[in-house]
CSV table of C-alpha atoms in Angstrom, one decimal:
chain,number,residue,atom,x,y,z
W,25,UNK,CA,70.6,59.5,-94.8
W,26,UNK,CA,74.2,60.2,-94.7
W,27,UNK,CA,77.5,58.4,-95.9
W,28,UNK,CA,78.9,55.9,-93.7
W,29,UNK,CA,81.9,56.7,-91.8
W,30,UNK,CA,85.0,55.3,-90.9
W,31,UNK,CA,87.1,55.6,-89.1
W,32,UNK,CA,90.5,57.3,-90.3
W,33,UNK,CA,93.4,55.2,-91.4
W,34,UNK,CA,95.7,57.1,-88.8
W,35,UNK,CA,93.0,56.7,-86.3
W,36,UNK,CA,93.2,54.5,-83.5
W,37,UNK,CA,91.8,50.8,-84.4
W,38,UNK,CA,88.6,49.9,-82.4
W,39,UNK,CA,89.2,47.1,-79.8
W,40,UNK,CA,87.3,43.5,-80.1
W,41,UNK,CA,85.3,44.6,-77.1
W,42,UNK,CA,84.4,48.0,-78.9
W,43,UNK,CA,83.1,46.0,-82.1
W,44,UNK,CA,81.6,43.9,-80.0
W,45,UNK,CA,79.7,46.6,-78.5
W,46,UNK,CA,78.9,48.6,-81.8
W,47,UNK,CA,76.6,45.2,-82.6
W,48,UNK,CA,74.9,45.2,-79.4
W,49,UNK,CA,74.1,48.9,-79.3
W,50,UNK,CA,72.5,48.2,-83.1
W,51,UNK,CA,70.5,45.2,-81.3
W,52,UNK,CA,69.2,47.4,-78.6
W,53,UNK,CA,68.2,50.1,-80.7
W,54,UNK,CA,66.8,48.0,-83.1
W,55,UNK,CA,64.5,46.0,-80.4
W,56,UNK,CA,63.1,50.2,-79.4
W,57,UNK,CA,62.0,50.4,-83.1
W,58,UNK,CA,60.6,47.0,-83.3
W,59,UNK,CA,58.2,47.8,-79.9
W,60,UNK,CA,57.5,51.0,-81.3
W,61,UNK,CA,56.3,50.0,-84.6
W,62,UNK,CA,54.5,47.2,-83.4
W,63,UNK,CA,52.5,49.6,-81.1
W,64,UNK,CA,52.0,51.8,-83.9
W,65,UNK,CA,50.9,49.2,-86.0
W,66,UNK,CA,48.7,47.3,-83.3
W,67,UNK,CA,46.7,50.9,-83.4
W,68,UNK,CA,45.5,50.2,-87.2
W,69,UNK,CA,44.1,46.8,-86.9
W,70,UNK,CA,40.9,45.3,-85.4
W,71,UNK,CA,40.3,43.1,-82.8
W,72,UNK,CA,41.1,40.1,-85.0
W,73,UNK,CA,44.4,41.6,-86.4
W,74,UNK,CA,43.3,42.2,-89.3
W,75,UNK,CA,44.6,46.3,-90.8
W,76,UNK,CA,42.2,48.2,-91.2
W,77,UNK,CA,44.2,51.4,-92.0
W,78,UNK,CA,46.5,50.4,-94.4
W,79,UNK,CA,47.6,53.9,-95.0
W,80,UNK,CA,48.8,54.2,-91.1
W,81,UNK,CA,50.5,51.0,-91.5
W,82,UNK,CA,52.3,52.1,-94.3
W,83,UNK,CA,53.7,55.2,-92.7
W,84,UNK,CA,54.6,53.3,-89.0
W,85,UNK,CA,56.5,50.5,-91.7
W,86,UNK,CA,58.0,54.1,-93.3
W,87,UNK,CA,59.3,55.1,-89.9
W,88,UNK,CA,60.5,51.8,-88.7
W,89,UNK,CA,62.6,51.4,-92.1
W,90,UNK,CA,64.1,54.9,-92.2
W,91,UNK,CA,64.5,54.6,-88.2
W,92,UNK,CA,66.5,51.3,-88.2
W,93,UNK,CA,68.9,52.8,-91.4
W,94,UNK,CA,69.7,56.4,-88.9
W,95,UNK,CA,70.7,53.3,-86.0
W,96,UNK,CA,72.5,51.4,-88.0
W,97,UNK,CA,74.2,54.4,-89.7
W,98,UNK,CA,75.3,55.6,-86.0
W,99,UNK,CA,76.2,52.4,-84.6
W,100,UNK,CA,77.6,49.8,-86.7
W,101,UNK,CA,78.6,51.1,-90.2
W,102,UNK,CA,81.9,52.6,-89.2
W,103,UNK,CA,82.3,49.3,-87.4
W,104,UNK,CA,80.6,45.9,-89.3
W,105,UNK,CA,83.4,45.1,-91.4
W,106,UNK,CA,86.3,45.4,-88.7
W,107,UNK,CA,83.8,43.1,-86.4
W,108,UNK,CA,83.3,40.5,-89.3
W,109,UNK,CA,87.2,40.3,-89.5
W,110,UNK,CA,87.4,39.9,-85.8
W,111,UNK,CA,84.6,37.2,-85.7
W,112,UNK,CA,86.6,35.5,-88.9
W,113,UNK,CA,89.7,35.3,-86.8
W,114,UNK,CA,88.2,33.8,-83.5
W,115,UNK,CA,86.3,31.6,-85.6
W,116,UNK,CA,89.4,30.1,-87.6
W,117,UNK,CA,91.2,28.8,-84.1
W,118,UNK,CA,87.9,27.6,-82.4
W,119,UNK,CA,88.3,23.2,-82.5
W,120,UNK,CA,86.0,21.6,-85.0
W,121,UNK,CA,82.6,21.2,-84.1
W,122,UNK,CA,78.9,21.1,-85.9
W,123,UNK,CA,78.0,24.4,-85.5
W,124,UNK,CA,81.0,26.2,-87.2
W,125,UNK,CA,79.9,25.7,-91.0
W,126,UNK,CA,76.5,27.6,-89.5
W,127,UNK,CA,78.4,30.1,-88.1
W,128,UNK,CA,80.2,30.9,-91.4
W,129,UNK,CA,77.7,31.1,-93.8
W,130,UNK,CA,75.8,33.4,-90.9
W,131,UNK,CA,78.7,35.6,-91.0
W,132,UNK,CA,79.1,35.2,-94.6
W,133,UNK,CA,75.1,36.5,-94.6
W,134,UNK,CA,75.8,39.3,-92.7
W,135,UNK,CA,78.9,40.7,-94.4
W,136,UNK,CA,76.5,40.6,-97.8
W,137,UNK,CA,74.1,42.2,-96.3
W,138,UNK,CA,76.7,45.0,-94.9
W,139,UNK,CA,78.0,45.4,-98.9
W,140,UNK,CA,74.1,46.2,-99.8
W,141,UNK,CA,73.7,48.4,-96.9
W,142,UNK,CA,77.3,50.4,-97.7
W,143,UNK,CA,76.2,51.1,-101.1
W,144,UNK,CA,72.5,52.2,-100.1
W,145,UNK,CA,74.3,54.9,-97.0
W,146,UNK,CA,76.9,55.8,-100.3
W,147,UNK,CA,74.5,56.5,-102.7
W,148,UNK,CA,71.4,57.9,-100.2
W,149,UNK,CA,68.3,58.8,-102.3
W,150,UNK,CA,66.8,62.4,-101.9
W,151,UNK,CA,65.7,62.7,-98.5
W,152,UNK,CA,61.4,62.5,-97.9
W,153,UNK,CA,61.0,61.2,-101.7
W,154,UNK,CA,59.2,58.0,-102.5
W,155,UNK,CA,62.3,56.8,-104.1
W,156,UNK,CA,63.9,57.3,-100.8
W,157,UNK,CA,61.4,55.3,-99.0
W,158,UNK,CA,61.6,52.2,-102.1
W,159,UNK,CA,65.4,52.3,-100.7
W,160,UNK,CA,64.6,52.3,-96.6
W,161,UNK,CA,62.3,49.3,-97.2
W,162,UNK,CA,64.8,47.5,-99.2
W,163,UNK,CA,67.4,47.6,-96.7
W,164,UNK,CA,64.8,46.8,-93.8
W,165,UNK,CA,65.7,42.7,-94.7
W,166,UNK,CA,69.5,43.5,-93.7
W,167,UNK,CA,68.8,45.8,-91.5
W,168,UNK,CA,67.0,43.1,-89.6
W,169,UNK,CA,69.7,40.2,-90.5
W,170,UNK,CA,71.7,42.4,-88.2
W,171,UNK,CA,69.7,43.1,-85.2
W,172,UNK,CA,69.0,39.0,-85.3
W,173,UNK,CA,72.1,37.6,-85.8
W,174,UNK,CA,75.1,40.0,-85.7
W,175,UNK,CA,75.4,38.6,-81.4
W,176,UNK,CA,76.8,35.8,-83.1
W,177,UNK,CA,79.8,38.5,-84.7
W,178,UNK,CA,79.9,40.1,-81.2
W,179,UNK,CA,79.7,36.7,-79.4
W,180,UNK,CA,83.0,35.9,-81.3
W,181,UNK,CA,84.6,39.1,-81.2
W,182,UNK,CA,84.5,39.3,-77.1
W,183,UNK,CA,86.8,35.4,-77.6
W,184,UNK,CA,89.6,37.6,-79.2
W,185,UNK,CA,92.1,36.8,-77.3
W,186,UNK,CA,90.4,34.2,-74.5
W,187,UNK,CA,92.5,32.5,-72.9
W,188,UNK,CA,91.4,28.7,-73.6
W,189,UNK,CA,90.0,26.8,-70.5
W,190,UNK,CA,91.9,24.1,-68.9
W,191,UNK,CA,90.4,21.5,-66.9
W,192,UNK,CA,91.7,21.8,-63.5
W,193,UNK,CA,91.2,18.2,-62.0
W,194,UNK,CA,93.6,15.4,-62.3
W,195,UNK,CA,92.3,12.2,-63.9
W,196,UNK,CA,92.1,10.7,-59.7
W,197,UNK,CA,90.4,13.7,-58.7
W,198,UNK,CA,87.7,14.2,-61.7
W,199,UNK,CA,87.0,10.7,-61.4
W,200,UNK,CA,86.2,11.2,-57.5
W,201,UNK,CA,84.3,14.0,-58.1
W,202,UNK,CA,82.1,12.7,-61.0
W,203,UNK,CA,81.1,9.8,-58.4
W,204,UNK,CA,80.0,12.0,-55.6
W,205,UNK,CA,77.9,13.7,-58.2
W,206,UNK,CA,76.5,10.4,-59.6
W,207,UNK,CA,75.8,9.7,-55.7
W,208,UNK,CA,74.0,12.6,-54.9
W,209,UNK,CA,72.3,12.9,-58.1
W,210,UNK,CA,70.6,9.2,-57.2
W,211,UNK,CA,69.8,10.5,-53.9
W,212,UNK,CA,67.8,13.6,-55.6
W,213,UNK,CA,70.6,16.2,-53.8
W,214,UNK,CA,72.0,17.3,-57.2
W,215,UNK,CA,70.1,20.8,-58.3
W,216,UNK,CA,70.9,21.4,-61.8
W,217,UNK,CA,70.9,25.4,-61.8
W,218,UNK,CA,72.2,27.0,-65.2
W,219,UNK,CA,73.7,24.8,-68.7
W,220,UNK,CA,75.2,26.5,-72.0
W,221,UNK,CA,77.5,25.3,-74.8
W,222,UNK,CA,81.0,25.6,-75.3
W,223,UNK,CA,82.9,26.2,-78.3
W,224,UNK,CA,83.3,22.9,-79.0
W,225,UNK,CA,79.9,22.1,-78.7
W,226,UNK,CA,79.9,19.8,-75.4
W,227,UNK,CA,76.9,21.3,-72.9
W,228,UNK,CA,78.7,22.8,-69.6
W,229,UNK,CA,76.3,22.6,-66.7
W,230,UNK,CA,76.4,23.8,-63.4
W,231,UNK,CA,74.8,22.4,-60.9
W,232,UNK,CA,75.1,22.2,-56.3
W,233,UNK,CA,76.4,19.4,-55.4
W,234,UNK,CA,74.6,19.1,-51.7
W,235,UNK,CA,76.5,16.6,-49.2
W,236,UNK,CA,75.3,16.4,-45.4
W,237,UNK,CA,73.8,20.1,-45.2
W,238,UNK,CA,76.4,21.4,-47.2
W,239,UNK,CA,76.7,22.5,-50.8
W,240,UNK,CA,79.3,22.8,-53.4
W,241,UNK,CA,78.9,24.1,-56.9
W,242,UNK,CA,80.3,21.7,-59.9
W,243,UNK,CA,79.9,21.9,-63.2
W,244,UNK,CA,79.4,19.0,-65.8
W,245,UNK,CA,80.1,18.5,-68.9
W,246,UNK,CA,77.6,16.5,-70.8
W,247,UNK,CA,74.0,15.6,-70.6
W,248,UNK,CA,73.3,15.4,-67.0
W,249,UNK,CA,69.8,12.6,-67.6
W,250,UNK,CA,72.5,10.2,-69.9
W,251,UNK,CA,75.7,8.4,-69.0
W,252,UNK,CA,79.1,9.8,-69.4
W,253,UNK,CA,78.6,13.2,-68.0
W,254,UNK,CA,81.5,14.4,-66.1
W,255,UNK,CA,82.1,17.1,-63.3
W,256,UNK,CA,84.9,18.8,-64.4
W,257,UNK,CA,85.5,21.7,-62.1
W,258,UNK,CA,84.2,22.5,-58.0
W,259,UNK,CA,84.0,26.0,-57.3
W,260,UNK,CA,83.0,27.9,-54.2
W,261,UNK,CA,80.4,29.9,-56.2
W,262,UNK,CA,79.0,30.7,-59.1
W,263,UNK,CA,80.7,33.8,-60.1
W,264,UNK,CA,84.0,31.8,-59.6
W,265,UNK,CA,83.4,29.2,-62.1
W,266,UNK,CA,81.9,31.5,-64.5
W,267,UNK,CA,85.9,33.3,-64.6
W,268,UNK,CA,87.4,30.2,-65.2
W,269,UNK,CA,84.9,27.9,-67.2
W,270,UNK,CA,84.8,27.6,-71.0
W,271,UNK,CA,82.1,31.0,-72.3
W,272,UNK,CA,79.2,30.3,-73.5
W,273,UNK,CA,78.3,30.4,-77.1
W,274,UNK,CA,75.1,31.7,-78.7
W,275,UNK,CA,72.6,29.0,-78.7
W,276,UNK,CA,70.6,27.9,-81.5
W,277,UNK,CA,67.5,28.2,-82.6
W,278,UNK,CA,64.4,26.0,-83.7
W,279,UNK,CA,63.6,27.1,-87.0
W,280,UNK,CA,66.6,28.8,-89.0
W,281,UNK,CA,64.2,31.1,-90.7
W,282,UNK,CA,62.8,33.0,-87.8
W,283,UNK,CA,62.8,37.0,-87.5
W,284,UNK,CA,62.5,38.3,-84.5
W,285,UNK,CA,62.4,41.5,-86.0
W,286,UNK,CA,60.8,40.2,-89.6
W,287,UNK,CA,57.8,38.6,-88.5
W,288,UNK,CA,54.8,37.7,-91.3
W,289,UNK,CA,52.1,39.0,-91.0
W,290,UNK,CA,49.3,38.1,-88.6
W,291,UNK,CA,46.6,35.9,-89.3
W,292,UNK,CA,43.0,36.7,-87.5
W,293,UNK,CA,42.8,35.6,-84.2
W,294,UNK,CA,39.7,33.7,-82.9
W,295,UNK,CA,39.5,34.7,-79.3
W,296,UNK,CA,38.2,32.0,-76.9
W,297,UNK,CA,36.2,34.6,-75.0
W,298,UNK,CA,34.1,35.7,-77.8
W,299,UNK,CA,33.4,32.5,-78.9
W,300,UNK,CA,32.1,31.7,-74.7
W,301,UNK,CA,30.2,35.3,-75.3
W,302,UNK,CA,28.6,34.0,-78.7
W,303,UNK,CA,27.2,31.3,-76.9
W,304,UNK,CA,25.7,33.2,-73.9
W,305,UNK,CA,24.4,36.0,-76.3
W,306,UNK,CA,23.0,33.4,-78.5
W,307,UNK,CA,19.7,32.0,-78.6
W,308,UNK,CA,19.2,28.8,-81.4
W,309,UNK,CA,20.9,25.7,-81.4
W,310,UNK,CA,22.7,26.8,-84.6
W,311,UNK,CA,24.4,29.7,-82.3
W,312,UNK,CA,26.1,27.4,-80.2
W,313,UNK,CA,26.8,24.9,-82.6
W,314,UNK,CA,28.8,27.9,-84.7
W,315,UNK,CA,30.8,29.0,-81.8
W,316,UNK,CA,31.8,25.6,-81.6
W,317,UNK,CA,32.5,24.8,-84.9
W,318,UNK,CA,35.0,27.8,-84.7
W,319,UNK,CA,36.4,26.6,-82.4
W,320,UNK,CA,37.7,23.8,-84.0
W,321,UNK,CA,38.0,25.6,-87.2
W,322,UNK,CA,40.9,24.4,-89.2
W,323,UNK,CA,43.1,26.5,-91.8
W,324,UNK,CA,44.4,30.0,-92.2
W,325,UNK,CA,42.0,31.3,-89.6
W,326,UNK,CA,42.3,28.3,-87.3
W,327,UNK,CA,40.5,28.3,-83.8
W,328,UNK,CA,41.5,28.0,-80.3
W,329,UNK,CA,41.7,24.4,-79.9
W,330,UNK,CA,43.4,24.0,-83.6
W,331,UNK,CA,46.0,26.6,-81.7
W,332,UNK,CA,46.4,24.6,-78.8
W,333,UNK,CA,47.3,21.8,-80.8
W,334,UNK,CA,49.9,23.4,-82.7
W,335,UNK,CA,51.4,25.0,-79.6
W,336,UNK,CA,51.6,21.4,-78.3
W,337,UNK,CA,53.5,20.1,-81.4
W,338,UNK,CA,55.7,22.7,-81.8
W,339,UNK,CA,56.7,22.4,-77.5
W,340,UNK,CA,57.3,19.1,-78.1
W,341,UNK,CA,59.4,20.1,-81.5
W,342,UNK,CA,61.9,22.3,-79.2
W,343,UNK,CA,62.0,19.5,-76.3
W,344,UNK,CA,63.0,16.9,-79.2
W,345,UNK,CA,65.5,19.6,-80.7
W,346,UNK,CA,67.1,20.0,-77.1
W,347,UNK,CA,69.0,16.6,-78.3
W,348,UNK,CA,68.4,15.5,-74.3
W,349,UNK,CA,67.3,12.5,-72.5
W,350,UNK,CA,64.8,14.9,-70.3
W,351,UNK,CA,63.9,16.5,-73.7
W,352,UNK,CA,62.8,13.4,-75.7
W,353,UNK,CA,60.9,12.3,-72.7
W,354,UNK,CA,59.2,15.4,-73.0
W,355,UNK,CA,58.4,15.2,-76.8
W,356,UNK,CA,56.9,12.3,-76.5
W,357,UNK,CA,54.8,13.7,-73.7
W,358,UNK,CA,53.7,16.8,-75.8
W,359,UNK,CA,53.3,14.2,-78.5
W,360,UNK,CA,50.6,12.2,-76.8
W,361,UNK,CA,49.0,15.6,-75.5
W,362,UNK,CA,48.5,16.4,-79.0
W,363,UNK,CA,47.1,13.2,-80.2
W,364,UNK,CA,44.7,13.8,-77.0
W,365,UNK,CA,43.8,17.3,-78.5
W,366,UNK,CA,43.2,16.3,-81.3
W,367,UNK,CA,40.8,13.4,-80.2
W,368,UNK,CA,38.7,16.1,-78.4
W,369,UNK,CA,38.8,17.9,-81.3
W,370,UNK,CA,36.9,15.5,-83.7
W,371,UNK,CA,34.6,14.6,-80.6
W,372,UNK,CA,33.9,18.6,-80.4
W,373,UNK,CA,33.2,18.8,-84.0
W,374,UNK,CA,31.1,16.0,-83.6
W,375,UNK,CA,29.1,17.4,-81.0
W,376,UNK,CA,28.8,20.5,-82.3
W,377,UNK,CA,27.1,19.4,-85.8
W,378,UNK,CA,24.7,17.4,-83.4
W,379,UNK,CA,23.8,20.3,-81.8
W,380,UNK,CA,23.4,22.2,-84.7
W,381,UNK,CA,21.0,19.3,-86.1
W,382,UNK,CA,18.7,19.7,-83.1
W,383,UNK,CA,16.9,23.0,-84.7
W,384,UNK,CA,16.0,24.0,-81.5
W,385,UNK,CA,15.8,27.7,-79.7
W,386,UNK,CA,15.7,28.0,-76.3
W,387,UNK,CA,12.2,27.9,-74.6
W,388,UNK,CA,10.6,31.7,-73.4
W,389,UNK,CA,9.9,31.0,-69.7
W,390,UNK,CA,14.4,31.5,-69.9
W,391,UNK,CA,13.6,35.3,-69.4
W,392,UNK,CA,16.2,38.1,-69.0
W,393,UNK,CA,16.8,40.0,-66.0
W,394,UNK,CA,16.6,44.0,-66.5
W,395,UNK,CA,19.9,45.4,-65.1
W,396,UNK,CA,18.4,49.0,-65.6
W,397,UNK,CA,15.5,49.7,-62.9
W,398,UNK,CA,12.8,52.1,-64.0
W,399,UNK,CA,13.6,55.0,-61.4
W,400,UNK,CA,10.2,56.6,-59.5
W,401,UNK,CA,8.7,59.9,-60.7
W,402,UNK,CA,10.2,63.0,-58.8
W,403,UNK,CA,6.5,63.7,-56.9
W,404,UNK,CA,6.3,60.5,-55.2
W,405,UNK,CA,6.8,59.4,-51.8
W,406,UNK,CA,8.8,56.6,-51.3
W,407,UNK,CA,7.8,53.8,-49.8
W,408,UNK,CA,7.6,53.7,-45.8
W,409,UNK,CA,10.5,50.7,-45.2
W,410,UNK,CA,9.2,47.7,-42.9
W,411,UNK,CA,9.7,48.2,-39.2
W,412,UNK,CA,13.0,46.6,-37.6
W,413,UNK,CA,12.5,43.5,-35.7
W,414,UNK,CA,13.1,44.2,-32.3
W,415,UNK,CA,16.2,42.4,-31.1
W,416,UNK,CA,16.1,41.1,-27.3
W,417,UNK,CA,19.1,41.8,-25.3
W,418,UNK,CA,21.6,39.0,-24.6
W,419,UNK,CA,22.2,38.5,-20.9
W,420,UNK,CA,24.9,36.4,-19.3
């Protein structure tokens, strides 16, 4: 592990853009080690995901932590604090909105964990010692803060210097426009194709505005499914109202607690196909009646339907979080799927204990089919095949 550099007081400052792309070289590096390792580690568990070679997963988790402090090292240690203070500034002139008391304590995060990972690179253990490895896995919590969340500090960095968007429709002519949207958009002719958030947290959505064969791109501001959505710009294309419309800011996430690249640990995973193979291998009631049961098995090593449940709820979880008309239709939707699920579930369980109460085996005349066929002895003639029928010719 060496020092961290930086650059020389004399030197020539690093642009916004240059910061900028110091954090999403880190990222991209970081997303390499993060496949890797997981490959690595997929190779010590079993089919259930449970390790099985804990001293292999120990070295691949070695690798990945020593691995992400060399990237980090190379990429963004000359660079984190000069893209903080860059991200500060942008931050300070953006208008008020909800998400920039977030934003602060995220940057706030990531500058602390820039301080622990300076002193670590200042004061490197001795390289290939344990104590070297205690201080690689220690860092691998910031290391990982920054490969989630230091887009935000580029995000904000690229605005140095934006020029700030300004609507370019008179009252009249926004007015117009917005009710030749509303128009179409009763008439089914107005395809929604890309949406994103601006700085001051209104959703921008672009969408073609279709009129007798003809199509013109706008872009609203608002939710497009309530009322008061507005088109505040026509463009000719896409690429044109990108230059001119307000950037898009990172968007948010479900849960604030998420690691992409600091995921738990797995929990065992009841495939769906071996319980379907359980049952066709099986022979007693009790077989079935277990594959079932697992099926519906609730808890730390919850089965496929328990699974399906949960993917349901947490769906309808990130339709509710959209904070859209279209998205609370479709929580409550995935809301009533679950309650569905779950209904099946108890009638599954249910059904399953039955079975299980039967005590029953399946009768013997069910007999299995050889796959393997005894092959003849090397001295004997095989049998003479049956003569062909003889075909009579067709005449026309």
């Amino acid at each position: 592990m060496t020092p961290a550099s930086r650059p020389a007081p004399d030197g020539p400052l690093p642009t916004a853009p240059e910061l900028a792309n110091a954090a999403r070289d880190f990222r991209l590096r970081m997303a390499v080690i993060d496949r890797e390792t997981e490959a690595a580690l997929d190779m010590t568990r079993d089919r259930y995901g449970r390790t099985v070679h804990a001293g292999a997963a120990a070295a691949a988790r070695a690798h990945r932590d020593k691995a992400a402090v060399e990237a980090y090292a190379a990429h963004l240690a000359p660079h984190a604090e000069a893209l903080l203070d860059a991200a500060r500034l942008v931050l300070d002139e953006l208008p008020p909105a909800r998400h920039l008391a977030g934003w602060r304590a995220v940057l706030d995060g990531l500058a602390a964990s820039a301080a622990e990972i300076r002193r670590a690179l200042d004061r490197p253990a001795a390289p290939g010692s344990p104590a070297e490895r205690a201080q690689h896995a220690a860092l691998w919590p910031h290391l990982a803060a920054w490969a989630d969340h230091g887009s935000l500090a580029s995000n904000l960095a690229d605005q140095q210097g934006g020029q700030h968007h300004k609507a370019p429709l008179t009252d009249e002519e926004q007015q117009m426009w917005t009710e030749r949207a509303q128009a179409a958009q009763r008439r089914g002719e107005l395809e929604l194709t890309e949406s994103w958030y601006a700085a001051d947290g209104q959703p921008i959505t672009l969408a073609y505005l279709v009129e007798d064969d003809d199509s013109t791109v706008v872009a609203l501001r608002g939710d497009p499914d309530a009322s008061g959505w507005q088109v505040v710009g026509h463009y000719a294309h896409e690429y044109e109202a990108g230059k001119v419309l307000p950037a898009p800011v990172p968007p948010g996430v479900l849960r604030p607690d998420v690691s992409r690249f600091n995921r738990p640990a797995q929990v065992p995973d009841v495939l769906l196909q071996d319980l379907i193979r359980d049952v066709v291998e099986g022979q007693t009631a009790g077989d079935a009646s277990n594959a079932l049961l697992s099926a519906v098995q609730r808890g730390y090593d919850a089965g496929p339907m328990i699974r399906l449940q949960e993917l349901l709820e947490t769906s309808g979880q990130f339709a509710s979080a959209l904070e859209t008309v279209q998205g609370r239709q479709i929580a409550a939707r995935l809301a009533a799927l679950s309650r569905q699920i779950e209904f099946l579930t108890r009638e599954v369980e249910e059904a399953a204990e039955d079975l299980g109460a039967t005590v029953a085996v399946l009768p013997p005349h069910r007999t299995p089919v050889l796959r393997a066929r005894p092959r003849p002895a090397v001295d004997t003639t095989p049998p003479t095949p049956p003569p062909r029928a003889s075909t009579p010719a067709r005449h026309r």
